[in-house]
Coordinates of C-alpha atoms and ligand atoms in Angstrom, one line a residue:
X1 CA 27.7 13.5 48.3
X2 CA 31.1 14.2 47.2
X3 CA 29.6 11.7 44.2
X4 CA 26.6 14.1 43.6
X5 CA 28.8 17.2 44.0
X6 CA 31.5 15.6 41.4
X7 CA 28.4 14.4 39.2
X8 CA 26.9 17.6 39.1
X9 CA 30.3 19.1 37.9
X10 CA 30.7 16.7 35.0
X11 CA 27.5 17.8 34.0
X12 CA 28.0 21.3 34.2
X13 CA 31.4 20.8 32.0
X14 CA 29.4 18.4 29.4
X15 CA 26.9 20.9 29.1
X16 CA 29.6 23.8 27.7
X17 CA 29.6 21.8 24.0
X18 CA 26.5 21.7 22.2
X19 CA 26.9 18.5 21.1
X20 CA 24.3 15.9 22.8
X21 CA 25.5 13.3 25.1
X22 CA 23.8 10.2 27.1
X23 CA 24.1 9.4 31.2
X24 CA 23.8 5.7 32.3
X25 CA 23.3 5.3 35.9
X26 CA 23.3 1.5 36.3
X27 CA 21.9 1.5 40.4
X28 CA 19.8 4.5 40.0
X29 CA 18.2 4.0 43.0
X30 CA 14.6 6.2 43.8
X31 CA 15.9 9.4 42.4
X32 CA 14.9 11.5 45.2
X33 CA 14.7 11.6 48.8
X34 CA 12.2 12.6 51.2
X35 CA 14.2 14.1 54.1
X36 CA 10.9 14.6 56.2
X37 CA 9.6 10.9 55.9
X38 CA 9.7 7.7 58.0
X39 CA 12.8 6.7 56.3
X40 CA 15.0 9.8 57.0
X41 CA 13.6 9.8 60.8
X42 CA 14.9 6.4 61.1
X43 CA 18.4 7.2 59.6
X44 CA 19.0 11.0 60.3
X45 CA 22.5 10.9 59.2
X46 CA 21.6 13.6 56.6
X47 CA 21.8 16.5 58.8
X48 CA 25.1 16.1 59.4
X49 CA 25.7 15.7 56.1
X50 CA 23.3 17.9 53.5
X51 CA 22.2 19.8 56.7
X52 CA 25.4 21.5 57.4
X53 CA 25.9 22.1 54.1
X54 CA 22.4 24.0 53.7
X55 CA 23.4 26.1 57.1
X56 CA 26.9 26.7 56.2
X57 CA 27.4 27.6 52.4
X58 CA 26.9 30.9 52.2
X59 CA 29.6 31.6 54.8
X60 CA 32.0 29.5 52.5
X61 CA 34.9 30.6 50.6
X62 CA 34.5 31.8 46.9
X63 CA 36.4 28.9 45.4
X64 CA 34.2 26.3 47.6
X65 CA 31.1 28.1 46.7
X66 CA 31.8 27.7 43.1
X67 CA 32.5 23.9 43.3
X68 CA 29.4 23.3 45.0
X69 CA 27.3 25.4 43.2
X70 CA 26.2 23.1 40.0
X71 CA 24.7 20.5 43.0
X72 CA 23.5 23.0 45.2
X73 CA 21.5 24.6 42.9
X74 CA 19.6 21.3 41.9
X75 CA 18.9 20.9 45.9
X76 CA 17.8 24.5 46.3
X77 CA 15.7 24.0 43.2
X78 CA 13.7 21.5 45.0
X79 CA 13.6 23.1 48.5
X80 CA 12.1 26.5 47.7
X81 CA 10.7 26.5 51.8
X82 CA 13.5 24.8 53.4
X83 CA 15.6 21.8 53.2
X84 CA 13.0 18.9 52.9
X85 CA 14.3 16.7 50.0
X86 CA 17.5 15.3 48.7
X87 CA 17.9 15.1 45.1
X88 CA 19.8 11.2 44.1
X89 CA 21.9 10.7 41.1
X90 CA 18.7 10.2 38.3
X91 CA 17.2 13.7 39.6
X92 CA 20.4 15.7 39.4
X93 CA 21.0 14.4 36.2
X94 CA 17.2 15.0 34.9
X95 CA 17.7 18.6 36.2
X96 CA 21.2 19.2 34.5
X97 CA 20.6 17.6 31.3
X98 CA 19.5 19.5 28.2
X99 CA 16.4 18.9 25.7
X100 CA 18.6 16.6 23.4
X101 CA 20.3 14.8 26.0
X102 CA 19.3 11.1 27.1
X103 CA 19.2 9.5 30.5
X104 CA 19.5 5.4 31.0
X105 CA 18.7 4.3 34.2
X106 CA 19.0 0.8 35.7
X107 CA 17.4 0.1 38.9
X108 CA 16.9 -3.9 39.8
X109 CA 14.5 -3.7 42.5
X110 CA 10.7 -2.8 41.8
X111 CA 9.5 -1.1 44.5
X112 CA 12.6 1.5 43.9
X113 CA 12.2 1.4 40.1
X114 CA 8.2 2.4 40.6
X115 CA 9.5 5.2 43.1
X116 CA 12.0 6.5 40.3
X117 CA 9.4 6.2 37.6
X118 CA 7.0 8.8 39.9
X119 CA 10.5 11.0 40.8
X120 CA 11.0 11.3 37.4
X121 CA 7.3 12.0 36.2
X122 CA 7.1 11.7 32.2
X123 CA 10.0 12.5 30.4
X124 CA 11.3 11.6 26.7
X125 CA 14.5 11.9 27.4
X126 CA 14.3 9.1 30.2
X127 CA 13.9 5.7 29.9
X128 CA 14.2 3.0 33.2
X129 CA 14.7 -0.2 33.0
X130 CA 14.0 -2.6 36.1
X131 CA 17.6 -4.7 35.3
X132 CA 20.5 -5.8 36.7
X133 CA 22.5 -2.8 35.7
X134 CA 25.9 -4.5 36.0
X135 CA 24.5 -6.6 33.5
X136 CA 22.9 -4.0 31.1
X137 CA 25.8 -1.9 31.2
X138 CA 27.7 -3.3 28.1
X139 CA 24.7 -3.1 26.0
X140 CA 24.8 0.8 26.6
X141 CA 28.1 0.9 25.6
X142 CA 29.4 2.9 23.5
X143 CA 26.3 5.1 23.2
X144 CA 24.8 6.7 19.6
X145 CA 25.7 10.0 21.0
X146 CA 29.7 8.6 21.5
X147 CA 29.7 11.4 24.4
X148 CA 28.4 10.9 28.1
X149 CA 29.1 9.8 31.8
X150 CA 28.3 6.6 33.5
X151 CA 27.8 5.8 37.3
X152 CA 28.2 2.9 38.6
X153 CA 26.8 3.1 42.2
X154 CA 26.1 -0.6 43.6
X155 CA 24.8 -0.6 47.1
X156 CA 27.9 -2.3 49.0
X157 CA 26.1 -2.5 52.3
X158 CA 23.8 -5.2 53.5
X159 CA 23.0 -4.6 57.1
X160 CA 26.5 -3.8 58.5
X161 CA 28.6 -6.1 56.2
X162 CA 30.2 -4.6 53.0
X163 CA 29.3 -6.6 50.2
X164 CA 32.6 -7.8 48.5
X165 CA 30.9 -8.8 45.4
X166 CA 30.1 -5.3 44.4
X167 CA 33.8 -4.7 44.5
X168 CA 34.3 -7.6 42.1
X169 CA 31.3 -7.0 40.0
X170 CA 32.6 -3.3 39.9
X171 CA 35.8 -4.3 38.5
X172 CA 34.2 -6.6 36.1
X173 CA 32.3 -3.8 34.6
X174 CA 34.8 -1.4 34.4
X175 CA 36.9 -3.8 32.3
X176 CA 34.4 -4.4 29.8
X177 CA 33.1 -1.1 29.7
X178 CA 36.5 1.0 29.1
X179 CA 37.2 -1.8 26.6
X180 CA 34.2 -1.0 24.8
X181 CA 34.2 2.8 25.4
X182 CA 37.5 4.1 26.5
X183 CA 36.8 7.7 25.4
X184 CA 33.4 8.1 28.3
X185 CA 33.5 9.3 31.5
X186 CA 32.8 6.8 34.1
X187 CA 32.4 7.5 37.9
X188 CA 32.6 5.0 40.2
X189 CA 31.8 5.0 43.9
X190 CA 32.8 2.9 46.6
X191 CA 32.8 3.1 50.5
X192 CA 35.8 3.6 52.9
X193 CA 35.5 1.3 55.8
X194 CA 39.4 -0.5 55.5
X195 CA 42.1 1.1 53.9
X196 CA 44.1 -1.7 52.5
X197 CA 40.5 -2.8 50.8
X198 CA 40.5 0.4 49.2
X199 CA 44.1 0.8 48.2
X200 CA 43.7 -2.7 46.5
X201 CA 40.6 -1.9 44.7
X202 CA 42.0 1.6 43.3
X203 CA 45.0 0.0 42.2
X204 CA 43.1 -3.1 40.6
X205 CA 40.4 -0.5 39.0
X206 CA 42.9 2.0 37.9
X207 CA 45.6 -0.4 36.1
X208 CA 42.5 -1.3 34.4
X209 CA 41.2 1.6 33.3
X210 CA 45.2 2.3 32.3
X211 CA 46.0 -0.8 30.5
X212 CA 42.8 -2.2 29.4
X213 CA 41.1 1.3 28.1
X214 CA 44.3 3.0 27.5
X215 CA 43.1 5.9 29.7
X216 CA 45.7 8.3 30.5
X217 CA 47.0 7.8 34.0
X218 CA 46.2 11.4 34.6
X219 CA 42.8 11.4 33.6
X220 CA 42.2 8.5 36.2
X221 CA 41.1 10.9 39.5
X222 CA 40.2 9.3 43.2
X223 CA 38.5 11.5 45.5
X224 CA 37.6 10.7 49.1
X225 CA 35.9 12.0 52.1
X226 CA 36.2 10.0 55.5
X227 CA 34.7 11.7 58.3
X228 CA 36.2 9.3 61.0
X229 CA 39.3 7.3 61.5
X230 CA 39.5 4.9 58.8
X231 CA 39.5 1.1 60.1
X232 CA 37.0 1.1 63.2
X233 CA 34.9 -1.2 61.5
X234 CA 32.4 1.3 60.8
X235 CA 31.7 3.0 57.8
X236 CA 34.3 5.9 58.0
X237 CA 33.4 7.7 54.4
X238 CA 33.2 7.1 50.8
X239 CA 34.8 8.1 47.5
X240 CA 35.1 7.8 43.6
X241 CA 37.2 6.7 41.2
X242 CA 36.7 9.0 38.0
X243 CA 37.9 7.8 34.5
X244 CA 38.4 10.4 31.9
X245 CA 37.7 13.5 34.6
X246 CA 36.3 16.3 32.7
X247 CA 38.5 19.6 32.7
X248 CA 38.2 21.1 36.0
X249 CA 36.7 18.6 37.9
X250 CA 39.5 17.9 40.1
X251 CA 40.5 21.5 40.7
X252 CA 36.8 22.3 42.1
X253 CA 37.0 19.4 44.2
X254 CA 40.3 20.3 45.6
X255 CA 38.4 23.4 46.8
X256 CA 35.6 21.8 48.2
X257 CA 36.5 18.7 49.8
X258 CA 39.0 20.5 52.6
X259 CA 35.8 22.5 53.8
X260 CA 33.4 19.5 53.5
X261 CA 35.9 17.7 55.4
X262 CA 36.1 20.2 58.4
X263 CA 32.3 20.9 58.3
X264 CA 31.5 17.3 58.8
X265 CA 34.2 15.8 60.6
X266 CA 33.6 13.3 63.5
X267 CA 36.9 13.4 65.2
X268 CA 40.5 13.8 64.4
X269 CA 40.8 11.0 62.1
X270 CA 38.7 12.8 59.6
X271 CA 40.4 13.3 55.8
X272 CA 40.2 13.9 52.2
X273 CA 42.4 13.2 48.8
X274 CA 41.8 14.1 45.5
X275 CA 44.6 12.3 43.4
X276 CA 45.6 10.7 40.5
X277 CA 47.3 7.2 40.4
X278 CA 50.4 8.8 38.6
X279 CA 51.1 11.1 41.5
X280 CA 50.8 8.1 44.1
Ligands
LIG301 C1 23.4 3.2 46.4 S1 21.8 3.2 45.8 C2 21.8 4.2 44.4 C3 22.0 5.7 44.5 C4 22.0 6.6 43.5 N1 22.8 6.0 42.3 C5 21.8 8.0 44.0 O1 23.2 8.5 43.9 O2 21.2 8.3 44.1 C6 22.1 1.5 45.0 C7 20.7 1.0 44.2 O3 21.0 0.2 43.2 C8 20.0 -0.7 43.5 N2 20.2 -2.2 42.8 C9 21.0 -3.1 43.8 N3 21.3 -4.3 43.0 C10 21.3 -3.5 41.8 C11 21.6 -4.4 40.4 N4 22.5 -5.2 40.2 N5 21.1 -3.7 39.8 C12 20.7 -2.0 39.5 N6 20.0 -2.1 40.7 C13 20.5 -2.3 41.9 C14 19.4 -0.5 44.9 O4 18.2 -0.9 44.8 C15 19.6 0.7 45.2 O5 18.6 1.7 45.2

């Protein structure tokens, strides 16, 4: 959810300037999720996530509501009769981007790519490619508009194991991308299961962005939310590393994350952070 809240905040900021921009989603997924379908019935975790936010948001402090507003507006827009659908990253992008902006979406798996096409419908701004997003990324950069946002959001989990290769592929993709286009905004998502693994990955990613891409340390932002104690072998939460975070995103996330954490916590070990590597 932090990923989608942050993404919507980035789009909101990009929309403040009239020049067109491009969104690249390397692992796009199916676009939108049916919360009443069989799949959602089998894994009803959404009830403790977006379900709780949906119920509690009106009573949230003003700064929290401001921070969540761009994302929640998209959620509300597809749920006029109560919470039944959840927007994935491509859907948030499609709803928030303007007439002259462009979306480039990669989804490797055919059934998911078909669902994605269905979810987004006919839209001349959108190009969907059924291919490996890590492999495809260099060809998209730099985008012709010279403005934009890249989301790198691989699955990581296969059954209950965290797929280590995705960490490695992500680092490789980040190095290539920030060398080709150091001005771009990048959002890298990763799970939180093991503190050391996350610290090592973040350290490597941040130094790569700073040293290979020449991105200023204060423009690298780490935002995490974990709902239970980390290190019990279970997925505890997730977070993002943003390169060239647009102005205001850090402040909004600092307002929203403590509230989201209190709302979704499962036990004493829950927590959140919004940091730049320079401040560590
Ligand atoms: C975590 S989901 C993406 C969620 C989506 N970005 C969102 O926020 O709504 C990861 C997706 O990546 C797809 N996938 C897995 N490996 C891939 C690859 N190498 N290239 C592109 N897509 C891939 C999976 O089929 C899955 O749909």
